[in-house]
Tab-separated table of C-alpha atoms in Angstrom:
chain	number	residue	atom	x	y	z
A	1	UNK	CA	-18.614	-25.439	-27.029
A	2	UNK	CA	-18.661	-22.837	-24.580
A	3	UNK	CA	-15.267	-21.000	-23.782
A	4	UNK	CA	-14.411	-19.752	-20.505
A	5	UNK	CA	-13.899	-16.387	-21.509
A	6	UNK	CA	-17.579	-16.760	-23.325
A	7	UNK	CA	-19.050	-17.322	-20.177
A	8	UNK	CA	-17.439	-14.697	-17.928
A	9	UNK	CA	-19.010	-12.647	-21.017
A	10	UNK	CA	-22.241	-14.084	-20.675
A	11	UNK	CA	-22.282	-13.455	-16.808
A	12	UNK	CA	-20.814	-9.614	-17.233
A	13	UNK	CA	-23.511	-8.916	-19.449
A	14	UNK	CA	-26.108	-10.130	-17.492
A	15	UNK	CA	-24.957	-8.142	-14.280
A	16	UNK	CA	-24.804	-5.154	-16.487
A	17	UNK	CA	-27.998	-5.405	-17.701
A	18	UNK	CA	-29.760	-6.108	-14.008
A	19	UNK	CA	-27.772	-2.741	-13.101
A	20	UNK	CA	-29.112	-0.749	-15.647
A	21	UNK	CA	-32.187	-1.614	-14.693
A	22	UNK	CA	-31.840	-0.694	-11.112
A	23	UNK	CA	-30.056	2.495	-11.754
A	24	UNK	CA	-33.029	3.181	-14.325
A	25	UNK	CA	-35.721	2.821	-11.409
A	26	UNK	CA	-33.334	5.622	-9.289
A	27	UNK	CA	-34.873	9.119	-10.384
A	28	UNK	CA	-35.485	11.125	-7.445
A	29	UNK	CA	-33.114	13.472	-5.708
A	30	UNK	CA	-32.959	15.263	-2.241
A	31	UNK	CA	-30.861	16.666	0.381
A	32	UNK	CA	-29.417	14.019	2.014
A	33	UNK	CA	-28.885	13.388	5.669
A	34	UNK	CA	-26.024	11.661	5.839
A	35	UNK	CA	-24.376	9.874	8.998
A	36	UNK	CA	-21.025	8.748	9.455
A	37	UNK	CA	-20.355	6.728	13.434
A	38	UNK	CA	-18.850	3.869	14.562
A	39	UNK	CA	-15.807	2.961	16.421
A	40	UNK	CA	-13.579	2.365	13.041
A	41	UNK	CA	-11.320	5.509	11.320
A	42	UNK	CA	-12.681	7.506	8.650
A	43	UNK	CA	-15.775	8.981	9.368
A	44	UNK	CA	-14.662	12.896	9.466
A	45	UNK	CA	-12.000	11.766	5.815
A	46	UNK	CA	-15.082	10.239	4.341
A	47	UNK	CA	-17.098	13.570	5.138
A	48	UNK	CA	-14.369	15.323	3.661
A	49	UNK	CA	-14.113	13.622	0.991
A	50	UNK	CA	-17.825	14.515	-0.181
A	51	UNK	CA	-16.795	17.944	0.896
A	52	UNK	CA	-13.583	17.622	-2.165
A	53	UNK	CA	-16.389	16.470	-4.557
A	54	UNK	CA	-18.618	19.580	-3.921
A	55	UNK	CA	-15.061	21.878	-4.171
A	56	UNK	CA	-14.343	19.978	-7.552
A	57	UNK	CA	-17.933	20.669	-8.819
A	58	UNK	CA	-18.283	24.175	-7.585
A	59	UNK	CA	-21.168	23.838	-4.924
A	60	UNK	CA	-20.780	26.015	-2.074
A	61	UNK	CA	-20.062	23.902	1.547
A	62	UNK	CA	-19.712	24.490	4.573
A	63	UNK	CA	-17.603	22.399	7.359
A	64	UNK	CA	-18.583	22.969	11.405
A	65	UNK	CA	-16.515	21.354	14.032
A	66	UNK	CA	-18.203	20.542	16.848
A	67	UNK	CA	-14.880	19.183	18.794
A	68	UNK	CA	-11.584	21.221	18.171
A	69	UNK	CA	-8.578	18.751	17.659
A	70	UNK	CA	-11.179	16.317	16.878
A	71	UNK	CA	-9.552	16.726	13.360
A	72	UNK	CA	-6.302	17.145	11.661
A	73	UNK	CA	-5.731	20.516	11.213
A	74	UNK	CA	-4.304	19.753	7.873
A	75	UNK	CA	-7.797	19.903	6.293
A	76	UNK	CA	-8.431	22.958	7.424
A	77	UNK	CA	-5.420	24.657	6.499
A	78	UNK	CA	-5.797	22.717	3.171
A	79	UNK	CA	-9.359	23.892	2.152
A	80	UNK	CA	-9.588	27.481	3.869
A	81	UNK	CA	-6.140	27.893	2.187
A	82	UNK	CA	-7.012	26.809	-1.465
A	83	UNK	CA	-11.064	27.027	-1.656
A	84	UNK	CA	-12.333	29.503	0.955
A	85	UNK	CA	-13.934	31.031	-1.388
A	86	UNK	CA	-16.278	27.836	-1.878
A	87	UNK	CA	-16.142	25.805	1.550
A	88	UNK	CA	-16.411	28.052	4.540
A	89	UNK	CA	-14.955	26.745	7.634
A	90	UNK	CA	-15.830	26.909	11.200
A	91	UNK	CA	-13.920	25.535	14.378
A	92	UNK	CA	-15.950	25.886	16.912
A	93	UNK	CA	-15.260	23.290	19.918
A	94	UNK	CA	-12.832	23.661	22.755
A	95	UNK	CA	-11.289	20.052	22.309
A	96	UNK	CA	-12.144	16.600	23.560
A	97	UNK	CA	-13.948	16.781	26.868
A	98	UNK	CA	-11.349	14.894	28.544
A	99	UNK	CA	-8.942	17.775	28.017
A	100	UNK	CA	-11.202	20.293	28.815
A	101	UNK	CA	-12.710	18.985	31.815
A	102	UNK	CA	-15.500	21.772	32.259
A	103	UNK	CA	-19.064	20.449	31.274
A	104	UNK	CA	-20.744	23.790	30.967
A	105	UNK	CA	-17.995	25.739	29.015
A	106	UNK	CA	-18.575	22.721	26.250
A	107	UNK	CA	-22.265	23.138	26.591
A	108	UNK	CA	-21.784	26.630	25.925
A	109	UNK	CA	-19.438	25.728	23.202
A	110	UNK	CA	-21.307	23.021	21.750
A	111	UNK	CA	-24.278	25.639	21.775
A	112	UNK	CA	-22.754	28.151	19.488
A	113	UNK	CA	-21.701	25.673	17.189
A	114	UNK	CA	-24.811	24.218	16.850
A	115	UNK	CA	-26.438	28.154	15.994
A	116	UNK	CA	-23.589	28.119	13.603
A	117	UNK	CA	-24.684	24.769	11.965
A	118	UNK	CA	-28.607	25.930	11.817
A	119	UNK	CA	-27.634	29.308	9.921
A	120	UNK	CA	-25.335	27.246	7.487
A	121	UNK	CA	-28.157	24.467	6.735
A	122	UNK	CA	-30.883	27.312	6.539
A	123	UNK	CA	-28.668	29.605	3.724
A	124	UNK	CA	-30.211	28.813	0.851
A	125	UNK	CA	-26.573	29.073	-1.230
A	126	UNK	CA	-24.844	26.300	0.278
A	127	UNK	CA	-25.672	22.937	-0.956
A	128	UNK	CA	-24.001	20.332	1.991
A	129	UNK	CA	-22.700	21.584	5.342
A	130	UNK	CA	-20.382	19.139	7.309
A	131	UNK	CA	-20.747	18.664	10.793
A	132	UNK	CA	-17.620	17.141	12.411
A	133	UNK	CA	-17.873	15.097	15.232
A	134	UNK	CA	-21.452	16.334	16.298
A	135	UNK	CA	-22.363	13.013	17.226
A	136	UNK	CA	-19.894	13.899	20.114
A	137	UNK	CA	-21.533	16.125	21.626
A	138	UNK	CA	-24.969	14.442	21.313
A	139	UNK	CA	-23.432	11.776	23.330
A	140	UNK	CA	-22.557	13.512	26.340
A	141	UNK	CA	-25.893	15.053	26.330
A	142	UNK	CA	-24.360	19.222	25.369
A	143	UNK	CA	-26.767	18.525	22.627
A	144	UNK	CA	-30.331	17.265	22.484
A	145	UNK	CA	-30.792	14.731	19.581
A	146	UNK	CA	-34.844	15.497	19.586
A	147	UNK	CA	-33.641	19.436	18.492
A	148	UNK	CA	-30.683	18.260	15.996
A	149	UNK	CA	-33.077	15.943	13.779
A	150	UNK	CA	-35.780	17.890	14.656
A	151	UNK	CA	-34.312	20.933	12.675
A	152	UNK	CA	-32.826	18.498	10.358
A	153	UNK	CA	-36.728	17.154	9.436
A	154	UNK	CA	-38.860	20.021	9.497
A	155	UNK	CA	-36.235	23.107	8.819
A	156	UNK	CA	-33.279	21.615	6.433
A	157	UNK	CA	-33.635	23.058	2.864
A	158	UNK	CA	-34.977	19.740	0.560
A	159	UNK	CA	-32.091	19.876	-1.937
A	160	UNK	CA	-29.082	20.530	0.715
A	161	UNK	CA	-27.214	17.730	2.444
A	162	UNK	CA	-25.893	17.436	5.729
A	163	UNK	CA	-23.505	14.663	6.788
A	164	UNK	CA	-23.096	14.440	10.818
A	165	UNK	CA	-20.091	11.963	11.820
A	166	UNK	CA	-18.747	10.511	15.256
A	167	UNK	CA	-18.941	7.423	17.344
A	168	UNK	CA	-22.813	6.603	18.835
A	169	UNK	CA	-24.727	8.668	16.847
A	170	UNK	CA	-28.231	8.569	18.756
A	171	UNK	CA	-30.905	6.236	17.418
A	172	UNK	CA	-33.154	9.026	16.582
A	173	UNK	CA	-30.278	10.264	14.331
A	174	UNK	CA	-29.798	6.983	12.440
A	175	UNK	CA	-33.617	6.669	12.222
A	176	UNK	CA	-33.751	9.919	10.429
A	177	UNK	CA	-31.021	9.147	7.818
A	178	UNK	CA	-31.073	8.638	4.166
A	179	UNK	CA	-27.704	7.223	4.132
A	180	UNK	CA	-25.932	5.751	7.085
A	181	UNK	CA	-21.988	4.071	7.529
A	182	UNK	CA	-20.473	2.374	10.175
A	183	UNK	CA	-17.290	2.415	10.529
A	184	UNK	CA	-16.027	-0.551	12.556
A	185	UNK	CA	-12.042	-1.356	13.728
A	186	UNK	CA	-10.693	-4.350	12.642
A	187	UNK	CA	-7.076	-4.154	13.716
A	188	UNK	CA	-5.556	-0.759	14.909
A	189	UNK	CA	-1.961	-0.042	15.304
A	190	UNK	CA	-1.831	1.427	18.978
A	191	UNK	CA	-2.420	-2.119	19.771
A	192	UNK	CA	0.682	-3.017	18.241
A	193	UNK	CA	2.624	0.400	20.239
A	194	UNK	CA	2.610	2.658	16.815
A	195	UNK	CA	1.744	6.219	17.716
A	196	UNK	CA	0.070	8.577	15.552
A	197	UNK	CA	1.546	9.520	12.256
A	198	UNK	CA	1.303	12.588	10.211
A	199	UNK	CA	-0.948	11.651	7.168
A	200	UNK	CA	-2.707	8.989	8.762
A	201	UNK	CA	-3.802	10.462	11.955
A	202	UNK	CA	-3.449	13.881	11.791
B	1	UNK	CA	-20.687	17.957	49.226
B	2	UNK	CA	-19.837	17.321	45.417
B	3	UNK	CA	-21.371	18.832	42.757
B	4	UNK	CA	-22.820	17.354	39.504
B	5	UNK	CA	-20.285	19.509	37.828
B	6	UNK	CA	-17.487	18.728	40.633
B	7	UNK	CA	-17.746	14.988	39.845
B	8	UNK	CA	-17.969	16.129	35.743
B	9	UNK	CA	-14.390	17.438	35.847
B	10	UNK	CA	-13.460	14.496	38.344
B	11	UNK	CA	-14.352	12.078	35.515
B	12	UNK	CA	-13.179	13.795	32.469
B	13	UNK	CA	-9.299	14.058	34.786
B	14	UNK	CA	-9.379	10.420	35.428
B	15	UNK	CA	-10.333	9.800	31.577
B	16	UNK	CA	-7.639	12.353	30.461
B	17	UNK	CA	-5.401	10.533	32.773
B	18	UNK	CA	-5.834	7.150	31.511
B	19	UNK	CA	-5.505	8.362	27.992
B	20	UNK	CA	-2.340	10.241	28.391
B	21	UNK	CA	-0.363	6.768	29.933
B	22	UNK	CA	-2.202	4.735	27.149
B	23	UNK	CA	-0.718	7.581	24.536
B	24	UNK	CA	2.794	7.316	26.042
B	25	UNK	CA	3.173	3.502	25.259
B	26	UNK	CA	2.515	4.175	22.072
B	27	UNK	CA	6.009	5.383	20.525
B	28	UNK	CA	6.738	3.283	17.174
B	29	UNK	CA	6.449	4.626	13.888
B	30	UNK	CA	6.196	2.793	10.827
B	31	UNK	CA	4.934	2.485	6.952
B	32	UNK	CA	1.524	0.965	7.518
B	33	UNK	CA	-0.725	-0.801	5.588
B	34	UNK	CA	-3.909	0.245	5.869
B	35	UNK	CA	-6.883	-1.363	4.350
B	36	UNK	CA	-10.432	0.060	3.813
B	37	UNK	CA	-13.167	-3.186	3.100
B	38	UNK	CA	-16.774	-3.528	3.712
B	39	UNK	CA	-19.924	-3.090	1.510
B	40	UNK	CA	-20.851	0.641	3.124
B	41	UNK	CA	-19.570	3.771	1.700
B	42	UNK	CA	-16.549	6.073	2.444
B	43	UNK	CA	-13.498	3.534	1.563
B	44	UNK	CA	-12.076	5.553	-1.350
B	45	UNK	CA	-13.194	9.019	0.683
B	46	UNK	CA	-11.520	8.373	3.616
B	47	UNK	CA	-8.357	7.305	1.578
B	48	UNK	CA	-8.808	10.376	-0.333
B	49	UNK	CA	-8.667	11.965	3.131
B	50	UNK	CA	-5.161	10.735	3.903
B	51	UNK	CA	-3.893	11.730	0.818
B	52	UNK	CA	-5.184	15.525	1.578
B	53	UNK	CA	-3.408	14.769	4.921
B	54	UNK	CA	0.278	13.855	3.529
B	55	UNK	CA	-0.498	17.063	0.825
B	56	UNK	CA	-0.965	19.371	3.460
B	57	UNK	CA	2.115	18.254	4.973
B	58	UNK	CA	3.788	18.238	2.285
B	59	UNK	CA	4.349	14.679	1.637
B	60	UNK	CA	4.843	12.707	-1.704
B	61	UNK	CA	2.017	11.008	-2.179
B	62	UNK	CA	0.329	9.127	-5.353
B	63	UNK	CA	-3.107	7.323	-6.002
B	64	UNK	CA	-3.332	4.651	-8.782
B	65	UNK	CA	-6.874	3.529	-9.694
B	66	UNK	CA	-7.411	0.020	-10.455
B	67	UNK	CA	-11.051	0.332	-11.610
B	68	UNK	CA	-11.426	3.460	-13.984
B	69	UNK	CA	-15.261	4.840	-13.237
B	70	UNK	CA	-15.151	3.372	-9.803
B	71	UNK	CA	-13.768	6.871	-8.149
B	72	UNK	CA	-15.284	10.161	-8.702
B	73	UNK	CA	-13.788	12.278	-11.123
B	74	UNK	CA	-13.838	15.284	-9.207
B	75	UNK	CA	-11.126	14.128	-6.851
B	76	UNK	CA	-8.501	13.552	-9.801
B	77	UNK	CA	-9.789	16.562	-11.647
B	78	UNK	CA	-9.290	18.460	-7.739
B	79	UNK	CA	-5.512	17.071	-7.108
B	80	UNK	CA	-4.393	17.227	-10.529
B	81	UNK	CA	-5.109	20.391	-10.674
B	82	UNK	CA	-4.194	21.723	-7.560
B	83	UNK	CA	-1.181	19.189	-6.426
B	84	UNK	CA	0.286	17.674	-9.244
B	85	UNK	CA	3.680	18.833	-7.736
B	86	UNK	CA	3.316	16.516	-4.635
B	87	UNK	CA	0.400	13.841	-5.455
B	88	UNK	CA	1.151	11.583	-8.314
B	89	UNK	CA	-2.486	10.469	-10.246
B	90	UNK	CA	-2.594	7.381	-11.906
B	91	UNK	CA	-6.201	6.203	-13.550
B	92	UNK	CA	-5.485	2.610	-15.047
B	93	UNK	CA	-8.420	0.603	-14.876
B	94	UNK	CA	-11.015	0.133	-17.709
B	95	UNK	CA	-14.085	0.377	-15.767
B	96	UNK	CA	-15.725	-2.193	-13.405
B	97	UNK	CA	-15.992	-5.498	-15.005
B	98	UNK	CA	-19.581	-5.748	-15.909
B	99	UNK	CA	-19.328	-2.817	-18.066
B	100	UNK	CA	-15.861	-4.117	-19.982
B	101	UNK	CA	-17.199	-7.523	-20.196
B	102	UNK	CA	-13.496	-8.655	-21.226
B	103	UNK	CA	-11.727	-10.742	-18.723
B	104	UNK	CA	-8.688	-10.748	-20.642
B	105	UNK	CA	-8.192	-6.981	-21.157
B	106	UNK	CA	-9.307	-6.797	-17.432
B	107	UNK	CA	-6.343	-8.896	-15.965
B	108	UNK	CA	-4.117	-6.687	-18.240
B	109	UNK	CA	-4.998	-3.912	-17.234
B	110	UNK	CA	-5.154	-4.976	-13.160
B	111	UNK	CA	-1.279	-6.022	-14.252
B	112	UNK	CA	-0.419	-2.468	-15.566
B	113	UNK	CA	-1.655	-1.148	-12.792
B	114	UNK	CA	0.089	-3.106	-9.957
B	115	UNK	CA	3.728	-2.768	-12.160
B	116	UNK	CA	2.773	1.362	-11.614
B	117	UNK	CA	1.739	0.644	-7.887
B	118	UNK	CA	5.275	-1.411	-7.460
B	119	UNK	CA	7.207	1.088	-9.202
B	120	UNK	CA	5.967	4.178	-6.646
B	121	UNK	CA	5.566	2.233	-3.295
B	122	UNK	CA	9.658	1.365	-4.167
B	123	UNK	CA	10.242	5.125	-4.871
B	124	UNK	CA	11.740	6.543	-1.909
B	125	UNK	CA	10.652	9.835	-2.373
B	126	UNK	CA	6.945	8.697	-2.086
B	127	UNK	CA	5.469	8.687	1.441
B	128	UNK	CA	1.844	6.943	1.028
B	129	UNK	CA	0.369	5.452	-1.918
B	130	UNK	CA	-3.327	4.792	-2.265
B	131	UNK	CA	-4.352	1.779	-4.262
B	132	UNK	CA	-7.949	2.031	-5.050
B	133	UNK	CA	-10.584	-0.509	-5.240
B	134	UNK	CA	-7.503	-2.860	-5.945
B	135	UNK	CA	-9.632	-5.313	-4.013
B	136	UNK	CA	-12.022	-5.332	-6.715
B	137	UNK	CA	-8.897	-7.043	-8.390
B	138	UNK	CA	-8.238	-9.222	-6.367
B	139	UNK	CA	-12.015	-10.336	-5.591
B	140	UNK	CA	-12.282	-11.247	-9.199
B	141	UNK	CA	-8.492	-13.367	-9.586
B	142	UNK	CA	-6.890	-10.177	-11.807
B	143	UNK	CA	-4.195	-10.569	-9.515
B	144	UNK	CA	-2.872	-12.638	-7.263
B	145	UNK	CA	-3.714	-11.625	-3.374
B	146	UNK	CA	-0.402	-13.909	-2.238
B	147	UNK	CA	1.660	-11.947	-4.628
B	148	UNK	CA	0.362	-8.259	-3.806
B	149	UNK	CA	0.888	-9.472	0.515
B	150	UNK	CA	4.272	-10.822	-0.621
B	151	UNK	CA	5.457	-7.351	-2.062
B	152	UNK	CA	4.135	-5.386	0.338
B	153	UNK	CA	5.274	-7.615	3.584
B	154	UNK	CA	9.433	-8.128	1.873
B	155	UNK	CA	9.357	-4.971	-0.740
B	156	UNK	CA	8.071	-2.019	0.887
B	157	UNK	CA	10.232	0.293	1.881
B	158	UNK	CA	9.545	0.498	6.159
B	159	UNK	CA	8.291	3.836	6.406
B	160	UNK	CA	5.907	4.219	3.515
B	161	UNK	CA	2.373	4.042	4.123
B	162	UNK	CA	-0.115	1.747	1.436
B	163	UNK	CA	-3.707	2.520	1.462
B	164	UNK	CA	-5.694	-0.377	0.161
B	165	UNK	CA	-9.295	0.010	-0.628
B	166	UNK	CA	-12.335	-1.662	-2.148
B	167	UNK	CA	-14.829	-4.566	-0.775
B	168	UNK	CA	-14.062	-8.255	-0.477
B	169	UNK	CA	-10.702	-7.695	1.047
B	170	UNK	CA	-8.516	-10.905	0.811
B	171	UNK	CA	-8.691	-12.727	4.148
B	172	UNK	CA	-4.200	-12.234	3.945
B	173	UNK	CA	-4.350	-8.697	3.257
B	174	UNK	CA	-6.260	-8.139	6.239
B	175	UNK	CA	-3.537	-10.573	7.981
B	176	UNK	CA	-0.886	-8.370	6.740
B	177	UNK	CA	-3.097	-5.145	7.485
B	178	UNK	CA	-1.453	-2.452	10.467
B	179	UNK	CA	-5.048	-0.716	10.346
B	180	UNK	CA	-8.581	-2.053	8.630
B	181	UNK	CA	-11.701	-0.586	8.677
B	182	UNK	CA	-14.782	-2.102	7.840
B	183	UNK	CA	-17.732	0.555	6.082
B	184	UNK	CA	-21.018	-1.255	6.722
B	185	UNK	CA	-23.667	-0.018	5.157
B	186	UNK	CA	-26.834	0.753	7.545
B	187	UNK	CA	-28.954	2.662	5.437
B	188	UNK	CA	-28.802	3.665	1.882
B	189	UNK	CA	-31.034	6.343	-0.203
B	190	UNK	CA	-31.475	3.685	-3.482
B	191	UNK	CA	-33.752	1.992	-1.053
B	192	UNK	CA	-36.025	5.219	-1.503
B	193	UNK	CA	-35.504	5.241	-5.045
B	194	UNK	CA	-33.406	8.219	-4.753
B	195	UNK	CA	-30.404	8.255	-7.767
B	196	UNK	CA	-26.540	9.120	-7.739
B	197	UNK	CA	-26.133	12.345	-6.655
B	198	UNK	CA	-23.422	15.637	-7.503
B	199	UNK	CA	-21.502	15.742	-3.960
B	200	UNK	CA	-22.387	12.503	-2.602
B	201	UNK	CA	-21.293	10.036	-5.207
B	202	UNK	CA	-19.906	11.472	-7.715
């Protein structure tokens, strides 16, 4: 007779085993491009939190910001307080477009961040570089998507990542990623009347 | 006439508008619960990001980890070492289930860890508690999902905020959700044979 707890056995062992053989066939490693989009929270956390596992194993990083107050600012404060040494930081956006309401001071803006991003990917120290809400400015057109994952293809170093996040990342973009997320919204409190709250949102 | 520019700034005011009445409605705060589902990556990272959130804010805050090996160490090793004064770490899982191959040590050690989660979520001093991969827990019948919704719908205290993560989320958790984001995976690099990487998963 065959227990219950015999067969949950059985059928642990078995998915074990059809793991290890999948992991076994997983050798190779490369920089990854990574993208984050979709409508749903926790793109820029999730990029952050790959950022924490490169602090916690001593890689070098970098973080760009393509859109200031795109982000909490408790990150920043956070990891230029406690690992500058290991995660260099750059805010380099003027804000959400809506606020700023001047299409070629974001250009500009977008511009320089984008130089910063190229010099980060291209130093040959820093292993993944973090590029906050590019995806952003690729929308609204301050950035070409044929020169982002142009430079990503032909100039990124093969062993360093990059991870670009925010909503409608361009189809060129996705096509050129090794690992892609969406995030989608299921329920979302504003639709209930809860503002935005420290540790959530910001 | 009106310039491409003029009718730029025209939109991005009328957008900035909108936003700004949409922004006052919303004027509630309260303890969410917040659930990250979905087969992509990121759930556990972007709850990891609102725990870095209440820390730089200086919020009580504590993790618990249902499924030991499913999280990164380098997060624990990061906070531990860092914030042990204000995030509380908990690791009480024994490891996803094919690799215990125990049911019964399984659903006592998903019970250890939901007395722990019960025991901080009722602390007052606590503001968020993440609960990760609990759905893993749940998925496989460790625990109850009517009893985990029950305690967290009559039993937590209004303003504390529980972060629930892992795929297969219960169909009433997501009921009882304030905020749920789905990860869908588009694209990921074991389809190119490429393995767990330093950074990325780990």
């Amino acid at each position: 007779m065959t227990s219950d707890a015999e067969r949950h056995t059985a059928k642990m062992a078995r998915i074990k085993a059809a793991r290890d053989r999948m992991m076994e066939t997983k050798t190779g490693e490369k920089g990854l491009i990574i993208v984050h989009t979709g409508k749903g929270k926790g793109k820029s956390s999730a990029g952050f939190g790959m950022i924490l596992r490169c602090i916690a194993h001593g890689m070098p990083c970098a973080v760009v910001q393509f859109i200031k107050g795109a982000m909490p600012t408790g990150e920043r404060t956070l990891i230029s307080g406690h690992f500058g040494h290991i995660c260099r930081f750059y805010t380099m956006g003027e804000g959400f477009t809506w606020e700023t309401q001047d299409k070629e001071r974001d250009i500009a803006a977008a511009r320089v961040a984008w130089d910063k991003a190229q010099e980060l990917i291209l130093d040959a120290e820093i292993r993944m570089v973090l590029l906050d809400e590019i995806n952003i400015a690729l929308r609204y057109g301050y950035l070409e998507a044929d020169e982002v994952v142009g430079f990503l293809r032909d100039r990124k170093p093969p062993m360093t990542h990059v991870v670009l996040t925010g909503r409608n990342a361009p189809a060129a973009l996705l096509e050129a990623a090794d690992l892609a997320t969406e995030m989608t919204l299921l329920k979302h409190p504003f639709r209930e009347g809860i503002r935005a709250q420290k540790g959530v949102e910001f």
